Coordinates of C-alpha atoms in Angstrom, one line a residue:
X1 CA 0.0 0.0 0.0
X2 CA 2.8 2.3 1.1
X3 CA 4.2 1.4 -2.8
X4 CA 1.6 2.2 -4.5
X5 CA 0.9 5.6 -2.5
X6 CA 4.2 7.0 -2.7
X7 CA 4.2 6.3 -6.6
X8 CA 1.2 7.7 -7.3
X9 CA 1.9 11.0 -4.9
X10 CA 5.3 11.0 -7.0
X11 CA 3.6 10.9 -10.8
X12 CA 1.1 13.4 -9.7
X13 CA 4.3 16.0 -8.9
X14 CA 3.1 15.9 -4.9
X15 CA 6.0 14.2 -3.7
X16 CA 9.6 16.5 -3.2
X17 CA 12.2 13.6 -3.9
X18 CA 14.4 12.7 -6.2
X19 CA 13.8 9.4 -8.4
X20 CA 17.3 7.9 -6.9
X21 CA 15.3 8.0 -3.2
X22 CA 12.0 7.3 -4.7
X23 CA 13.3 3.9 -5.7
X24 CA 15.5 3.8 -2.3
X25 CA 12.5 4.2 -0.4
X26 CA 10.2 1.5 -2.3
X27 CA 13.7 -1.0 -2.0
X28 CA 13.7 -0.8 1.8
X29 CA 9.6 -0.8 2.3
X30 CA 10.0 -4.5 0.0
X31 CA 12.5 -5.6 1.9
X32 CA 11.4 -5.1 5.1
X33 CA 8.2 -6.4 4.4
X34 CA 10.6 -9.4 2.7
X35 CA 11.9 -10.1 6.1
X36 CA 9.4 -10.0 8.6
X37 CA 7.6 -13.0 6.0
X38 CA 11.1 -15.0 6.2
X39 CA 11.3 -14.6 9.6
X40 CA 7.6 -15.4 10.4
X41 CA 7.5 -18.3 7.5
X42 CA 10.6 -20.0 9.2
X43 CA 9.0 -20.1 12.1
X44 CA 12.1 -18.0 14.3
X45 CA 9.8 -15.5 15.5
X46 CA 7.6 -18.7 17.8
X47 CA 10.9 -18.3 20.0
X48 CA 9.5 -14.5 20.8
X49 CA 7.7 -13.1 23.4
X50 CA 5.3 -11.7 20.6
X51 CA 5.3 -14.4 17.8
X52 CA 3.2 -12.1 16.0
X53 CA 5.9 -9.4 15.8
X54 CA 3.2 -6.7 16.0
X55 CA 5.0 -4.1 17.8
X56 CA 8.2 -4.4 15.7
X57 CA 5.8 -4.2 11.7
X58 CA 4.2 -1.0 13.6
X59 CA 7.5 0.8 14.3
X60 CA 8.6 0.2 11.0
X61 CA 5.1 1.4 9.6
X62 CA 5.7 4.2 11.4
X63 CA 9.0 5.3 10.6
X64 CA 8.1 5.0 7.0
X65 CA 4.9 6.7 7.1
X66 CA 7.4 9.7 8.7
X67 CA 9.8 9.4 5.7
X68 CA 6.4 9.7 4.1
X69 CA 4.7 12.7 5.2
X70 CA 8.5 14.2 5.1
X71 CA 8.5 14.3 1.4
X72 CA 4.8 14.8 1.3
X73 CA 4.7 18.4 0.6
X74 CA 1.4 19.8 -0.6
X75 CA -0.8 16.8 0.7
X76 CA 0.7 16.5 4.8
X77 CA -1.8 16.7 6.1
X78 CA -3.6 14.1 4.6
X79 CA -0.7 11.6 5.0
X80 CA -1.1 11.5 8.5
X81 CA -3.8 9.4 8.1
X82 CA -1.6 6.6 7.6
X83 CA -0.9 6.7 11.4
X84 CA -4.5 5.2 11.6
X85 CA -3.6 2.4 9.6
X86 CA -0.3 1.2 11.4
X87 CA -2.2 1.7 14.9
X88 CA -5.3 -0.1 13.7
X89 CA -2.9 -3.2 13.2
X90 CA -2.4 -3.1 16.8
X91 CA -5.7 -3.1 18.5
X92 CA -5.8 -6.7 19.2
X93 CA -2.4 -7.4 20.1
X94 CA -1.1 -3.9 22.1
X95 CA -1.6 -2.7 25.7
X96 CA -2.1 1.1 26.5
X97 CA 1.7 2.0 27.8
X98 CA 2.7 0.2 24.2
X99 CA 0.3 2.3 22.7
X100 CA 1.8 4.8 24.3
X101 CA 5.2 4.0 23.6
X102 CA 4.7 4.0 19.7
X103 CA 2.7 7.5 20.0
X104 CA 5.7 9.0 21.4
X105 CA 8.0 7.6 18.8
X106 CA 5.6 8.8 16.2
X107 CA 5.2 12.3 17.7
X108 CA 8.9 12.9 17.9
X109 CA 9.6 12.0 14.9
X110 CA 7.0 13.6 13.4
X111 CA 7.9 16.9 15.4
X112 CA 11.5 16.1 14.2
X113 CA 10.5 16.9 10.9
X114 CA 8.8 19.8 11.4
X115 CA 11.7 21.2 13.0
X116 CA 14.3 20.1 10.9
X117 CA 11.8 21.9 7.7
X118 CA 11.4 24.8 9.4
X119 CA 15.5 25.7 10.3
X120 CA 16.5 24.2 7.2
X121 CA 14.0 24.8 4.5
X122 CA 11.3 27.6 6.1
X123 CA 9.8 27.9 2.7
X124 CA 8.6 24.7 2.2
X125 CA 6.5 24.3 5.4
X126 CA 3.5 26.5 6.9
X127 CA 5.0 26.2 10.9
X128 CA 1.5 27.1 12.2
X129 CA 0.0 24.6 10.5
X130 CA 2.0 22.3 11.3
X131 CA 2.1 22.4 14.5
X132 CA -1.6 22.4 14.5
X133 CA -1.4 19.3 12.9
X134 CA 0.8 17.7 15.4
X135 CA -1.5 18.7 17.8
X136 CA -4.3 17.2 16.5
X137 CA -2.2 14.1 15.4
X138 CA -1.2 13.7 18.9
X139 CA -4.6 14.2 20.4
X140 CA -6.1 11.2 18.1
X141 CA -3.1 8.9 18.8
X142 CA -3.6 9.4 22.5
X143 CA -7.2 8.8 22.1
X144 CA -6.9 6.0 20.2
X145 CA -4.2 4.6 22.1
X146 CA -6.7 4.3 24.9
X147 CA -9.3 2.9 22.6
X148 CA -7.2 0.2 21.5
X149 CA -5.8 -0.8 24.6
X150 CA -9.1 -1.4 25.9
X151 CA -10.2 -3.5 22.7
X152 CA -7.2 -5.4 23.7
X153 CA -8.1 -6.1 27.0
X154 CA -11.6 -7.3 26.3
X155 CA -10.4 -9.8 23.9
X156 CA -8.0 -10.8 26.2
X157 CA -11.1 -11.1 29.2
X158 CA -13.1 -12.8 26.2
X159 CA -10.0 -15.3 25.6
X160 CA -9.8 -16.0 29.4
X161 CA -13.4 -16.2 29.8
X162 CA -14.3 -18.8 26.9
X163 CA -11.1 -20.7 28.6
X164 CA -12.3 -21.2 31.9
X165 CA -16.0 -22.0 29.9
X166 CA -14.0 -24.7 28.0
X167 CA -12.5 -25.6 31.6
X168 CA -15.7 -25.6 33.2
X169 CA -17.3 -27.9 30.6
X170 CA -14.8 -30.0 30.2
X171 CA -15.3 -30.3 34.2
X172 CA -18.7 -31.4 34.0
X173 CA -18.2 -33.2 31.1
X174 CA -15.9 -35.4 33.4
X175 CA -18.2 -35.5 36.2
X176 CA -21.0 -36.6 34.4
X177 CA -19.1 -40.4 33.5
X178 CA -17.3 -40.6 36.4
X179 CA -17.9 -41.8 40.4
X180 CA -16.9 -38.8 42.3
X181 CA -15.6 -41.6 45.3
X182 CA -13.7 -43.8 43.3
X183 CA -12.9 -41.8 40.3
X184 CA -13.8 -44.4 37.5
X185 CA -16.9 -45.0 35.4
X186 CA -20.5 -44.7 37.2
X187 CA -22.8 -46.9 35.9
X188 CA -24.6 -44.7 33.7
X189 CA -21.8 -44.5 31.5
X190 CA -20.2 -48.1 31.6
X191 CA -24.0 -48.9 29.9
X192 CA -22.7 -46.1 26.9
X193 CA -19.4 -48.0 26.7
X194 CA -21.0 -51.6 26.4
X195 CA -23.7 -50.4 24.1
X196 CA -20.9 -49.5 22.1
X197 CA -18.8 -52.7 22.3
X198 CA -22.0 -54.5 21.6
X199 CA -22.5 -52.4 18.0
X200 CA -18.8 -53.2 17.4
X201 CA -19.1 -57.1 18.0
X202 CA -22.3 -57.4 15.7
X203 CA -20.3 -55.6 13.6
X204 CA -17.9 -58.3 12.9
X205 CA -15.5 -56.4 15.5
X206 CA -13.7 -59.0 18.4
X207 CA -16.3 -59.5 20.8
X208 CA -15.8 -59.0 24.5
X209 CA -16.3 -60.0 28.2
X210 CA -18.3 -58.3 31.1
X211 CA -16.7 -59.2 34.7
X212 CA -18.9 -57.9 38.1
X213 CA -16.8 -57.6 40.6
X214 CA -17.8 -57.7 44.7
X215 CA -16.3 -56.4 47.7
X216 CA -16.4 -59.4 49.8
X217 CA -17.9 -59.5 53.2
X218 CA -18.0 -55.1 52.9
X219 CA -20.5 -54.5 55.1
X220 CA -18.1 -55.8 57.9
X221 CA -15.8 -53.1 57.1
X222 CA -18.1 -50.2 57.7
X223 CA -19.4 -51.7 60.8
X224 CA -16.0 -52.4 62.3
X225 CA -14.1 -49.6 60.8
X226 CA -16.5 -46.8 60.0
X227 CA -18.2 -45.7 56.7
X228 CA -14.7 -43.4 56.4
X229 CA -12.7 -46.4 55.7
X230 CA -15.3 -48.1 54.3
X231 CA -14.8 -45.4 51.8
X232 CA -11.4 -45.5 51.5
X233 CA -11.6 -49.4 51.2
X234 CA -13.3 -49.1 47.6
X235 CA -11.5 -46.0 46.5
X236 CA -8.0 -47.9 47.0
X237 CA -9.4 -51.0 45.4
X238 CA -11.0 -49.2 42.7
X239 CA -7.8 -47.1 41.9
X240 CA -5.4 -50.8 42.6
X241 CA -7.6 -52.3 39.8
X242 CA -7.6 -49.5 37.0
X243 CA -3.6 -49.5 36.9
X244 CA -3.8 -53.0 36.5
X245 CA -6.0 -53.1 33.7
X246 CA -5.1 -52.2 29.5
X247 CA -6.1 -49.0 28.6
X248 CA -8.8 -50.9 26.0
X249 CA -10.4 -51.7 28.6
X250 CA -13.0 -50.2 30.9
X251 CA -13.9 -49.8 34.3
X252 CA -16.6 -48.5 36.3
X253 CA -18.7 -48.6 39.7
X254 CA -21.8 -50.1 39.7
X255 CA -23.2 -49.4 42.8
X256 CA -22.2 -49.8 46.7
X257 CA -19.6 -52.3 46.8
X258 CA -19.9 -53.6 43.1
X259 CA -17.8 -52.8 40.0
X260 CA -17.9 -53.5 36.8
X261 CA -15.2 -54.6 33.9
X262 CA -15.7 -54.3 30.9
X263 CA -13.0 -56.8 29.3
X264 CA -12.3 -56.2 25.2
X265 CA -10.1 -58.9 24.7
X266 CA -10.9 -61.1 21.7
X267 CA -10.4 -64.7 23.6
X268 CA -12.9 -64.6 26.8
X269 CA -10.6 -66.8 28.3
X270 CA -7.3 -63.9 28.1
X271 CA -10.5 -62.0 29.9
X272 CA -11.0 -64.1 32.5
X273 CA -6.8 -64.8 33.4
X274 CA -7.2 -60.5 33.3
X275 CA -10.3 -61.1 36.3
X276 CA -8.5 -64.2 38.0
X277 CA -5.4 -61.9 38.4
X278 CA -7.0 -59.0 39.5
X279 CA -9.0 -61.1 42.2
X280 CA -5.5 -62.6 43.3
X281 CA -3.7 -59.2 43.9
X282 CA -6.6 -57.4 45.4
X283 CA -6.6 -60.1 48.3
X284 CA -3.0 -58.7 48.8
X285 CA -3.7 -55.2 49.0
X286 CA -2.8 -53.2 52.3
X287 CA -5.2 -49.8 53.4
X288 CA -3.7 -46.8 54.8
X289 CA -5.2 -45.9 58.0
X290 CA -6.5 -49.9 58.3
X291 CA -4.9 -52.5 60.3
X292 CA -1.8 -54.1 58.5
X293 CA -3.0 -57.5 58.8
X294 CA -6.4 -56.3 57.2
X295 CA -7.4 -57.6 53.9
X296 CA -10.3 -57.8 51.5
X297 CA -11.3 -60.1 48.6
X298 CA -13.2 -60.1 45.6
X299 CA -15.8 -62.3 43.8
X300 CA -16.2 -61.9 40.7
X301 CA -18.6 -63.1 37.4
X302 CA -17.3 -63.3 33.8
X303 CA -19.5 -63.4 30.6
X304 CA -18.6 -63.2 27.4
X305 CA -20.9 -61.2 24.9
X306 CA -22.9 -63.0 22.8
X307 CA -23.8 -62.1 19.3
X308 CA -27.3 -59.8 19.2
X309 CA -27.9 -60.1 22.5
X310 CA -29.2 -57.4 24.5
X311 CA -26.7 -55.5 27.1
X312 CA -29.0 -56.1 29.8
X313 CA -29.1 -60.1 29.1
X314 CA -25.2 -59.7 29.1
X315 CA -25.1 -58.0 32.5
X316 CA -27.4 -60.1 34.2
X317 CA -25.9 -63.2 33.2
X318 CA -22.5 -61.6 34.5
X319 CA -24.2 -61.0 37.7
X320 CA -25.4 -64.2 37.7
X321 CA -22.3 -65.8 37.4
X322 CA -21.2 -63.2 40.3
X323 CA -23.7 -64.9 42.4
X324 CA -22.1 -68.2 41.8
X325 CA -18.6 -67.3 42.6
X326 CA -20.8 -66.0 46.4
X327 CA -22.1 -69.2 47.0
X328 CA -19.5 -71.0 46.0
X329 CA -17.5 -69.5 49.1
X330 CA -16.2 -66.1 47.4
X331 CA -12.8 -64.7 46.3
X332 CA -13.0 -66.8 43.3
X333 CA -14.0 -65.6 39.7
X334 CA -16.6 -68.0 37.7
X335 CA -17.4 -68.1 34.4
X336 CA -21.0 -68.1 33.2

């Protein structure tokens, strides 16, 4: 833009330079342009503070809109309407004191010019005028420096607001599949992820395996210990059992003492070694705040899922096979 404005101010006779600095001029504008591209294309200027380089492509607006305006003879006035256009580029990026900072720059070195006209070539510059002009110029980049500032900052509250939204949701997204005790699944959502498995396996996907696991014997615990480390109890054997699971597969609390596994190994037999084991190191597991000799089993019922069958069907006969491992004296597993 600055190009096109200088050549046409030039053609028209409005411009007091020689065609040697004409060309200088339009050399440097190119090649600064040139290297704020290289510097942003190579991807240097994500090292910054500013990645965007704003403040740096404003001061060098600036300081060629001066060398401008310099030359600018008979239209002056008019050329400091480019100021406009190189703050404008700052209103979402710049605070007020930078603002501030690049008014000052502008102002002295638009006031250098006036100066340096009026000592060295008094009659090519109206003074008066002038310095009416530098008046009002600074008057509207103080203004606006404001202005923009306080743009600035209510895209920066916007930013931080739809943030802590995204937070927030995200938060209750969370909450909303998860047991706030125990930190895995709730039941509402282990039904989502089954439903799921199920579309995959009549799919042609590898099926999978539903395991219900019991707390053995629980209510003990809260009537010897307290509902605090009855608490405790399932949170510690909920977390035990998640880091000894795959990440494929899925657990969640089903209600009171009872969890359940969802198992997405292809062979239900790898699925029921995976419930077998994690009934074996459960019985080993020590509770903080809890007698050291204290222990606690599990029982457990494995299924595996059966082509077109309902979930529900699947989780009952899970549970049923739960209620076999029970009465046939607990901490066992049984397949069903």
């Amino acid at each position: 833009m600055w190009v096109v404005l200088i050549l046409f101010c030039y053609s028209r006779g409005l411009m007091n330079m020689s065609a040697g600095m004409l060309y200088g001029i339009i050399l440097m504008l190119m090649a600064g342009n040139a290297i704020f591209y290289l510097v942003l294309r190579s991807g240097y200027n994500k090292r910054l503070k500013d990645p965007s380089l704003t403040m740096p492509q404003m001061v060098m607006g600036a300081l060629f809109a001066v060398v401008v305006i310099f030359h600018a003879e008979a239209v002056r006035g008019v050329m400091l309407l480019i100021f406009l256009v190189v703050f404008t580029f700052g209103v979402f990026r710049l605070h007020v004191r930078q603002f501030l900072h690049l008014t000052v720059l502008v102002l002295a070195s638009y006031g250098g010019s006036i100066i340096y006209l009026t000592h060295f070539h008094p009659g090519r510059i109206n003074t008066e005028q002038e310095i009416l002009s530098w008046v009002v110029l600074a008057s509207i980049l103080i203004w606006f420096s404001f202005i923009g500032g306080y743009i600035n900052r209510l895209r920066s509250d916007g930013m931080r607001f739809n943030a802590e939204l995204t937070q927030a949701m995200a938060t209750i997204a969370d909450l909303a599949i998860h047991d706030e005790l125990t930190q895995v699944y709730n039941r509402r959502h282990v039904f989502t992820i089954l439903q799921r498995e199920k579309s995959l396996a009549d799919r042609g996907m590898a099926s999978f395996a539903v395991c219900m696991l019991d707390l053995d014997h629980f209510k003990q615990v809260n009537d010897t210990y307290g509902h605090m480390a009855g608490d405790a109890v399932l949170k510690t054997t909920a977390q035990a059992i998640q880091k000894n699971i795959r990440a494929a597969d899925y657990l969640a609390r089903y209600g009171g003492e009872e969890f359940i596994l969802v198992l997405t190994y292809p062979d239900v037999e790898d699925g029921l070694k995976c419930a077998e084991r994690i009934c074996r190191f459960c019985a080993e597991q020590r509770f903080a705040g809890l007698p050291d000799a204290f222990r606690i089993t599990i029982s457990g019922g494995v299924t595996a899922y059966r082509p077109s069958e309902s979930v529900d069907d699947l989780v009952k006969r899970a549970d049923e096979a739960l209620y076999y491992a029970k009465g046939n004296g607990r901490n066992r597993i049984e397949y069903l």
